[in-house]
mmCIF file of C-alpha atoms in Angstrom:
data_model
loop_
_atom_site.group_PDB
_atom_site.id
_atom_site.type_symbol
_atom_site.label_atom_id
_atom_site.label_comp_id
_atom_site.label_asym_id
_atom_site.label_seq_id
_atom_site.Cartn_x
_atom_site.Cartn_y
_atom_site.Cartn_z
ATOM 1 C CA MET A 1 4.618 -1.497 6.051
ATOM 2 C CA GLY A 2 3.519 -1.652 9.691
ATOM 3 C CA LEU A 3 6.073 -4.255 10.756
ATOM 4 C CA THR A 4 8.724 -3.907 8.068
ATOM 5 C CA ILE A 5 9.278 -0.199 7.420
ATOM 6 C CA SER A 6 9.039 1.323 10.887
ATOM 7 C CA GLY A 7 8.103 -1.574 13.181
ATOM 8 C CA PRO A 8 10.109 -4.375 14.812
ATOM 9 C CA LEU A 9 11.126 -5.933 11.465
ATOM 10 C CA THR A 10 12.722 -2.756 10.150
ATOM 11 C CA ALA A 11 16.408 -2.951 9.264
ATOM 12 C CA ARG A 12 16.927 0.297 11.166
ATOM 13 C CA ARG A 13 17.488 0.312 14.909
ATOM 14 C CA PRO A 14 14.731 1.920 17.010
ATOM 15 C CA PRO A 15 15.810 5.338 18.332
ATOM 16 C CA ARG A 16 15.105 4.388 21.970
ATOM 17 C CA SER A 17 14.222 1.078 23.562
ATOM 18 C CA ASN A 18 15.013 -1.077 26.568
ATOM 19 C CA TYR A 19 15.463 -4.226 24.441
ATOM 20 C CA GLU A 20 17.387 -5.649 21.520
ATOM 21 C CA ILE A 21 16.084 -8.119 18.943
ATOM 22 C CA GLU A 22 18.585 -10.896 18.388
ATOM 23 C CA GLY A 23 19.069 -12.102 14.841
ATOM 24 C CA PRO A 24 19.971 -10.728 11.417
ATOM 25 C CA ARG A 25 19.452 -7.095 10.482
ATOM 26 C CA HIS A 26 17.275 -8.296 7.548
ATOM 27 C CA ARG A 27 14.265 -9.935 9.181
ATOM 28 C CA ILE A 28 11.507 -12.129 7.760
ATOM 29 C CA LEU A 29 8.148 -13.056 9.289
ATOM 30 C CA TRP A 30 5.690 -15.632 7.864
ATOM 31 C CA ASP A 31 2.222 -14.707 9.070
ATOM 32 C CA GLY A 32 -1.171 -16.088 8.067
ATOM 33 C CA PHE A 33 -3.535 -13.759 6.175
ATOM 34 C CA PRO A 34 -6.946 -13.881 7.917
ATOM 35 C CA ARG A 35 -9.303 -13.794 4.899
ATOM 36 C CA ARG A 36 -10.040 -15.531 1.607
ATOM 37 C CA VAL A 37 -8.134 -14.154 -1.399
ATOM 38 C CA ARG A 38 -8.881 -14.765 -5.083
ATOM 39 C CA ALA A 39 -7.259 -13.581 -8.306
ATOM 40 C CA GLU A 40 -8.358 -13.681 -11.954
ATOM 41 C CA LEU A 41 -6.766 -13.572 -15.380
ATOM 42 C CA ALA A 42 -8.957 -13.264 -18.481
ATOM 43 C CA GLY A 43 -12.037 -14.094 -16.416
ATOM 44 C CA GLN A 44 -10.594 -17.322 -14.996
ATOM 45 C CA ILE A 45 -9.795 -17.870 -11.318
ATOM 46 C CA VAL A 46 -6.038 -18.447 -10.951
ATOM 47 C CA LEU A 47 -5.916 -18.722 -7.167
ATOM 48 C CA ASP A 48 -8.535 -19.090 -4.467
ATOM 49 C CA THR A 49 -7.117 -19.443 -0.981
ATOM 50 C CA SER A 50 -8.154 -19.149 2.640
ATOM 51 C CA ALA A 51 -4.705 -20.361 3.703
ATOM 52 C CA GLY A 52 -2.565 -17.558 2.303
ATOM 53 C CA HIS A 53 0.394 -16.122 4.190
ATOM 54 C CA LEU A 54 1.950 -12.673 4.117
ATOM 55 C CA LEU A 55 5.720 -12.632 3.966
ATOM 56 C CA HIS A 56 6.841 -9.582 5.955
ATOM 57 C CA GLU A 57 10.423 -8.686 5.054
ATOM 58 C CA SER A 58 12.547 -5.755 6.245
ATOM 59 C CA GLN A 59 12.009 -2.580 4.165
ATOM 60 C CA ILE A 60 9.692 -4.394 1.693
ATOM 61 C CA LEU A 61 5.894 -4.360 1.431
ATOM 62 C CA PRO A 62 4.295 -7.663 2.521
ATOM 63 C CA VAL A 63 3.810 -10.271 -0.222
ATOM 64 C CA LEU A 64 1.018 -12.865 -0.320
ATOM 65 C CA TYR A 65 2.028 -16.516 -0.796
ATOM 66 C CA ALA A 66 -0.593 -19.192 -1.511
ATOM 67 C CA PRO A 67 -0.190 -22.970 -1.153
ATOM 68 C CA ARG A 68 -0.003 -25.163 -4.254
ATOM 69 C CA ALA A 69 -3.362 -26.797 -3.447
ATOM 70 C CA ASP A 70 -5.160 -23.446 -3.851
ATOM 71 C CA ILE A 71 -3.659 -22.561 -7.254
ATOM 72 C CA ARG A 72 -4.640 -23.567 -10.806
ATOM 73 C CA MET A 73 -1.281 -25.150 -11.575
ATOM 74 C CA GLU A 74 -2.540 -26.370 -14.974
ATOM 75 C CA LEU A 75 -2.463 -22.739 -16.103
ATOM 76 C CA PHE A 76 1.243 -22.398 -15.280
ATOM 77 C CA GLU A 77 4.082 -22.592 -17.817
ATOM 78 C CA PRO A 78 7.641 -22.770 -16.450
ATOM 79 C CA THR A 79 10.133 -20.215 -17.766
ATOM 80 C CA THR A 80 13.919 -19.969 -17.720
ATOM 81 C CA HIS A 81 13.841 -16.822 -15.579
ATOM 82 C CA SER A 82 15.310 -17.095 -12.078
ATOM 83 C CA THR A 83 16.460 -14.826 -9.271
ATOM 84 C CA HIS A 84 18.492 -15.274 -6.117
ATOM 85 C CA CYS A 85 17.672 -13.927 -2.661
ATOM 86 C CA PRO A 86 20.390 -14.362 -0.007
ATOM 87 C CA PHE A 87 17.680 -14.652 2.657
ATOM 88 C CA LYS A 88 15.243 -17.013 0.918
ATOM 89 C CA GLY A 89 17.127 -18.868 -1.817
ATOM 90 C CA ASP A 90 16.772 -19.343 -5.582
ATOM 91 C CA ALA A 91 13.384 -18.496 -7.083
ATOM 92 C CA ALA A 92 11.865 -20.227 -10.099
ATOM 93 C CA TYR A 93 9.266 -18.459 -12.279
ATOM 94 C CA TRP A 94 6.161 -19.373 -14.251
ATOM 95 C CA SER A 95 3.945 -17.597 -16.744
ATOM 96 C CA VAL A 96 0.164 -17.901 -16.502
ATOM 97 C CA ARG A 97 -1.781 -18.703 -19.681
ATOM 98 C CA VAL A 98 -5.552 -18.436 -20.103
ATOM 99 C CA GLY A 99 -6.576 -18.932 -23.731
ATOM 100 C CA GLU A 100 -4.739 -16.307 -25.783
ATOM 101 C CA ARG A 101 -3.765 -14.274 -22.704
ATOM 102 C CA ILE A 102 -0.388 -14.858 -21.110
ATOM 103 C CA ALA A 103 1.080 -13.134 -18.060
ATOM 104 C CA GLU A 104 4.818 -13.641 -18.426
ATOM 105 C CA ASN A 105 6.873 -14.502 -15.359
ATOM 106 C CA ALA A 106 3.904 -13.589 -13.189
ATOM 107 C CA VAL A 107 4.537 -16.208 -10.485
ATOM 108 C CA TRP A 108 7.534 -17.242 -8.438
ATOM 109 C CA SER A 109 8.339 -19.824 -5.806
ATOM 110 C CA TYR A 110 11.331 -21.222 -3.945
ATOM 111 C CA PRO A 111 11.515 -24.967 -4.794
ATOM 112 C CA GLU A 112 14.467 -25.441 -2.410
ATOM 113 C CA PRO A 113 14.343 -22.517 0.011
ATOM 114 C CA ASN A 114 17.078 -21.787 2.509
ATOM 115 C CA PRO A 115 16.776 -23.934 5.659
ATOM 116 C CA GLU A 116 15.737 -20.941 7.785
ATOM 117 C CA THR A 117 12.793 -20.197 5.433
ATOM 118 C CA ASP A 118 11.769 -23.771 4.606
ATOM 119 C CA TRP A 119 8.104 -22.859 5.193
ATOM 120 C CA LEU A 120 8.169 -21.188 1.762
ATOM 121 C CA ARG A 121 8.300 -24.590 0.089
ATOM 122 C CA ASP A 122 5.243 -25.347 -2.130
ATOM 123 C CA HIS A 123 3.960 -21.782 -1.803
ATOM 124 C CA TYR A 124 3.658 -19.337 -4.695
ATOM 125 C CA ALA A 125 3.641 -15.546 -4.970
ATOM 126 C CA PHE A 126 2.290 -13.392 -7.795
ATOM 127 C CA TYR A 127 3.172 -10.029 -9.264
ATOM 128 C CA TRP A 128 -0.003 -8.189 -8.389
ATOM 129 C CA SER A 129 -0.209 -6.093 -11.567
ATOM 130 C CA LYS A 130 0.198 -9.060 -13.928
ATOM 131 C CA LEU A 131 -3.209 -10.502 -13.043
ATOM 132 C CA ASP A 132 -6.443 -8.706 -13.895
ATOM 133 C CA ARG A 133 -8.442 -8.677 -10.666
ATOM 134 C CA TRP A 134 -7.868 -9.431 -6.981
ATOM 135 C CA PHE A 135 -10.482 -9.973 -4.283
ATOM 136 C CA ASP A 136 -10.237 -9.809 -0.480
ATOM 137 C CA GLU A 137 -13.292 -11.901 0.372
ATOM 138 C CA ASP A 138 -15.816 -10.449 -2.131
ATOM 139 C CA GLU A 139 -14.384 -6.939 -2.295
ATOM 140 C CA GLU A 140 -12.156 -6.105 -5.237
ATOM 141 C CA VAL A 141 -8.752 -4.781 -4.185
ATOM 142 C CA HIS A 142 -6.481 -2.427 -6.126
ATOM 143 C CA GLY A 143 -2.792 -1.850 -5.475
ATOM 144 C CA HIS A 144 -2.090 -4.590 -2.935
ATOM 145 C CA LEU A 145 -3.667 -6.334 0.043
ATOM 146 C CA ARG A 146 -3.965 -4.305 3.202
ATOM 147 C CA ASP A 147 -1.275 -5.123 5.720
ATOM 148 C CA PRO A 148 -3.060 -6.104 8.975
ATOM 149 C CA TYR A 149 -0.366 -4.220 10.903
ATOM 150 C CA HIS A 150 -0.828 -0.955 8.997
ATOM 151 C CA ARG A 151 -3.176 1.629 10.538
ATOM 152 C CA VAL A 152 -4.886 4.809 9.446
ATOM 153 C CA ASP A 153 -6.270 6.900 12.309
ATOM 154 C CA VAL A 154 -8.348 10.033 11.663
ATOM 155 C CA ARG A 155 -8.854 12.500 14.515
ATOM 156 C CA ARG A 156 -10.649 15.837 14.674
ATOM 157 C CA GLY A 157 -8.380 18.660 15.810
ATOM 158 C CA SER A 158 -9.133 22.100 17.269
ATOM 159 C CA ARG A 159 -5.797 23.816 16.746
ATOM 160 C CA ALA A 160 -5.903 26.648 14.214
ATOM 161 C CA ILE A 161 -4.000 25.544 11.113
ATOM 162 C CA SER A 162 -3.346 27.398 7.868
ATOM 163 C CA ALA A 163 -1.876 26.487 4.508
ATOM 164 C CA THR A 164 0.101 29.124 2.616
ATOM 165 C CA ILE A 165 2.106 29.156 -0.593
ATOM 166 C CA ASP A 166 4.407 32.012 -1.499
ATOM 167 C CA GLY A 167 2.840 33.982 1.339
ATOM 168 C CA VAL A 168 -0.715 33.525 0.072
ATOM 169 C CA ARG A 169 -3.101 31.733 2.415
ATOM 170 C CA VAL A 170 -5.098 29.057 0.574
ATOM 171 C CA ALA A 171 -6.758 27.389 3.595
ATOM 172 C CA ALA A 172 -7.358 28.050 7.292
ATOM 173 C CA SER A 173 -9.254 25.977 9.811
ATOM 174 C CA SER A 174 -9.750 25.457 13.542
ATOM 175 C CA ARG A 175 -11.371 22.052 12.918
ATOM 176 C CA PRO A 176 -8.884 20.161 10.754
ATOM 177 C CA TRP A 177 -8.646 16.404 10.443
ATOM 178 C CA VAL A 178 -5.323 14.946 11.614
ATOM 179 C CA VAL A 179 -4.494 11.715 9.768
ATOM 180 C CA SER A 180 -1.881 9.429 11.300
ATOM 181 C CA GLU A 181 -0.753 6.572 9.075
ATOM 182 C CA THR A 182 1.800 3.903 9.960
ATOM 183 C CA GLY A 183 5.310 4.864 8.928
ATOM 184 C CA MET A 184 4.314 8.330 7.678
ATOM 185 C CA ALA A 185 4.270 11.842 9.058
ATOM 186 C CA ASN A 186 0.881 13.217 10.133
ATOM 187 C CA ARG A 187 -1.180 14.834 7.382
ATOM 188 C CA ILE A 188 -3.609 17.717 7.880
ATOM 189 C CA TYR A 189 -6.882 17.568 5.958
ATOM 190 C CA PHE A 190 -8.895 20.800 5.726
ATOM 191 C CA PRO A 191 -12.698 20.728 5.537
ATOM 192 C CA ARG A 192 -13.592 21.824 2.008
ATOM 193 C CA SER A 193 -15.492 24.865 3.314
ATOM 194 C CA ASP A 194 -12.250 26.108 4.944
ATOM 195 C CA VAL A 195 -10.318 26.075 1.655
ATOM 196 C CA GLU A 196 -10.170 28.884 -0.886
ATOM 197 C CA LEU A 197 -11.557 26.734 -3.696
ATOM 198 C CA SER A 198 -11.370 29.524 -6.278
ATOM 199 C CA ASN A 199 -7.590 29.044 -6.207
ATOM 200 C CA LEU A 200 -7.828 25.331 -7.061
ATOM 201 C CA ARG A 201 -8.666 23.427 -10.220
ATOM 202 C CA ALA A 202 -9.158 19.666 -10.672
ATOM 203 C CA ALA A 203 -6.090 17.958 -12.188
ATOM 204 C CA GLU A 204 -6.043 14.777 -14.247
ATOM 205 C CA LYS A 205 -3.895 12.834 -11.803
ATOM 206 C CA ARG A 206 -5.486 10.001 -9.805
ATOM 207 C CA THR A 207 -3.843 7.629 -7.335
ATOM 208 C CA HIS A 208 -5.014 4.678 -5.269
ATOM 209 C CA CYS A 209 -4.145 3.912 -1.649
ATOM 210 C CA PRO A 210 -5.158 0.452 -0.361
ATOM 211 C CA TYR A 211 -5.887 2.010 3.045
ATOM 212 C CA LYS A 212 -7.642 5.265 2.081
ATOM 213 C CA GLY A 213 -9.022 4.727 -1.427
ATOM 214 C CA ASP A 214 -8.942 6.686 -4.698
ATOM 215 C CA ALA A 215 -7.533 10.223 -4.567
ATOM 216 C CA GLY A 216 -8.183 13.033 -7.016
ATOM 217 C CA TYR A 217 -5.667 15.880 -7.288
ATOM 218 C CA LEU A 218 -6.002 19.661 -7.434
ATOM 219 C CA SER A 219 -3.720 22.280 -8.957
ATOM 220 C CA LEU A 220 -3.204 25.852 -7.762
ATOM 221 C CA VAL A 221 -4.181 28.560 -10.252
ATOM 222 C CA ASP A 222 -3.620 32.307 -10.317
ATOM 223 C CA ALA A 223 -6.173 35.066 -10.956
ATOM 224 C CA THR A 224 -6.026 34.409 -14.707
ATOM 225 C CA GLY A 225 -6.686 30.709 -14.274
ATOM 226 C CA SER A 226 -3.130 29.681 -15.160
ATOM 227 C CA VAL A 227 -1.686 26.753 -13.217
ATOM 228 C CA VAL A 228 1.051 27.899 -10.833
ATOM 229 C CA GLY A 229 1.223 24.776 -8.664
ATOM 230 C CA ASP A 230 0.476 21.509 -10.450
ATOM 231 C CA GLU A 231 -1.159 18.699 -8.423
ATOM 232 C CA ILE A 232 -0.508 20.529 -5.165
ATOM 233 C CA ALA A 233 -3.372 19.024 -3.140
ATOM 234 C CA TRP A 234 -5.576 15.947 -3.097
ATOM 235 C CA SER A 235 -8.884 14.694 -1.767
ATOM 236 C CA TYR A 236 -10.680 11.378 -1.245
ATOM 237 C CA GLU A 237 -14.288 11.800 -2.333
ATOM 238 C CA GLN A 238 -15.326 8.258 -1.373
ATOM 239 C CA PRO A 239 -12.628 6.993 0.991
ATOM 240 C CA LEU A 240 -12.440 3.480 2.375
ATOM 241 C CA ASP A 241 -13.816 2.684 5.823
ATOM 242 C CA ASP A 242 -10.732 3.591 7.873
ATOM 243 C CA ALA A 243 -10.607 7.058 6.282
ATOM 244 C CA ALA A 244 -14.349 7.718 5.884
ATOM 245 C CA ARG A 245 -14.209 10.853 8.037
ATOM 246 C CA ILE A 246 -12.002 12.736 5.541
ATOM 247 C CA ALA A 247 -14.458 12.384 2.636
ATOM 248 C CA GLY A 248 -14.157 15.568 0.561
ATOM 249 C CA ALA A 249 -11.503 17.136 2.814
ATOM 250 C CA ILE A 250 -8.400 18.579 1.157
ATOM 251 C CA CYS A 251 -4.759 17.874 1.993
ATOM 252 C CA PHE A 252 -1.881 19.972 0.671
ATOM 253 C CA ASP A 253 1.557 18.758 -0.382
ATOM 254 C CA GLY A 254 3.649 19.690 2.645
ATOM 255 C CA GLU A 255 6.841 19.902 0.582
ATOM 256 C CA ARG A 256 5.435 22.750 -1.527
ATOM 257 C CA VAL A 257 2.826 24.287 0.757
ATOM 258 C CA SER A 258 3.474 25.559 4.286
ATOM 259 C CA VAL A 259 0.977 23.872 6.618
ATOM 260 C CA GLU A 260 1.467 25.095 10.182
ATOM 261 C CA PRO A 261 -0.278 26.699 13.201
ATOM 262 C CA ASP A 262 -2.172 29.822 12.237
ATOM 263 C CA GLN A 263 -1.026 32.591 14.577
ATOM 264 C CA ALA A 264 -3.802 34.889 13.374
ATOM 265 C CA GLN A 265 -6.440 32.536 14.781
ATOM 266 C CA SER A 266 -4.594 31.516 17.966
#
């Protein structure tokens, strides 16, 4: 996301700059991934590489490609499925079989890539969700690999901020956390002690962010305990390293909750 959605590989022109990047509007960058990556299916290692590359492509999340030498090719079964990319060429697909388990069309490669992307030859990419487990070094990864160009910065603020919904204040703080994440608008996280917790109830929804960790959601309830705002806030109880400072803090959905300077505390 760092390079492709809002950075120099984006298909959109920067709003202001003193330069122009020559070349096609759709841009591709082949960049080495700095750590060992492994993946499993049915308890068997399918790939184990320290020579993987991330393919950064305009408006698309980076994709890991591994060289043939680092892949268990004996587990592959060719299929008749194929796709065409005007920027990379024609892709062939394989299924991965381990015993009775089969991951259909889980792998693709470009046997004869376009001349301008010839470095893709003899490299293979996988649909992340079709394999069981992925590891970045010895740490299991969910969702996708972290893009080395994507950042999450957490800063303590001192501006008085409040969160209100339908005129009712549900949080107010003069010590919020400001979270800046590549390609996204800033988010305000309120310390839990600055939130009116009696108005919130844990929801069933859970999501995973490769950069921040596992989030649990909260719904807004009225005085009778009835839900009036489903999954309106979230919190990371055990965030990943880059977001460790927001452990337990609560962020509200800015599209449904007004989060803005609190004039009463200014």
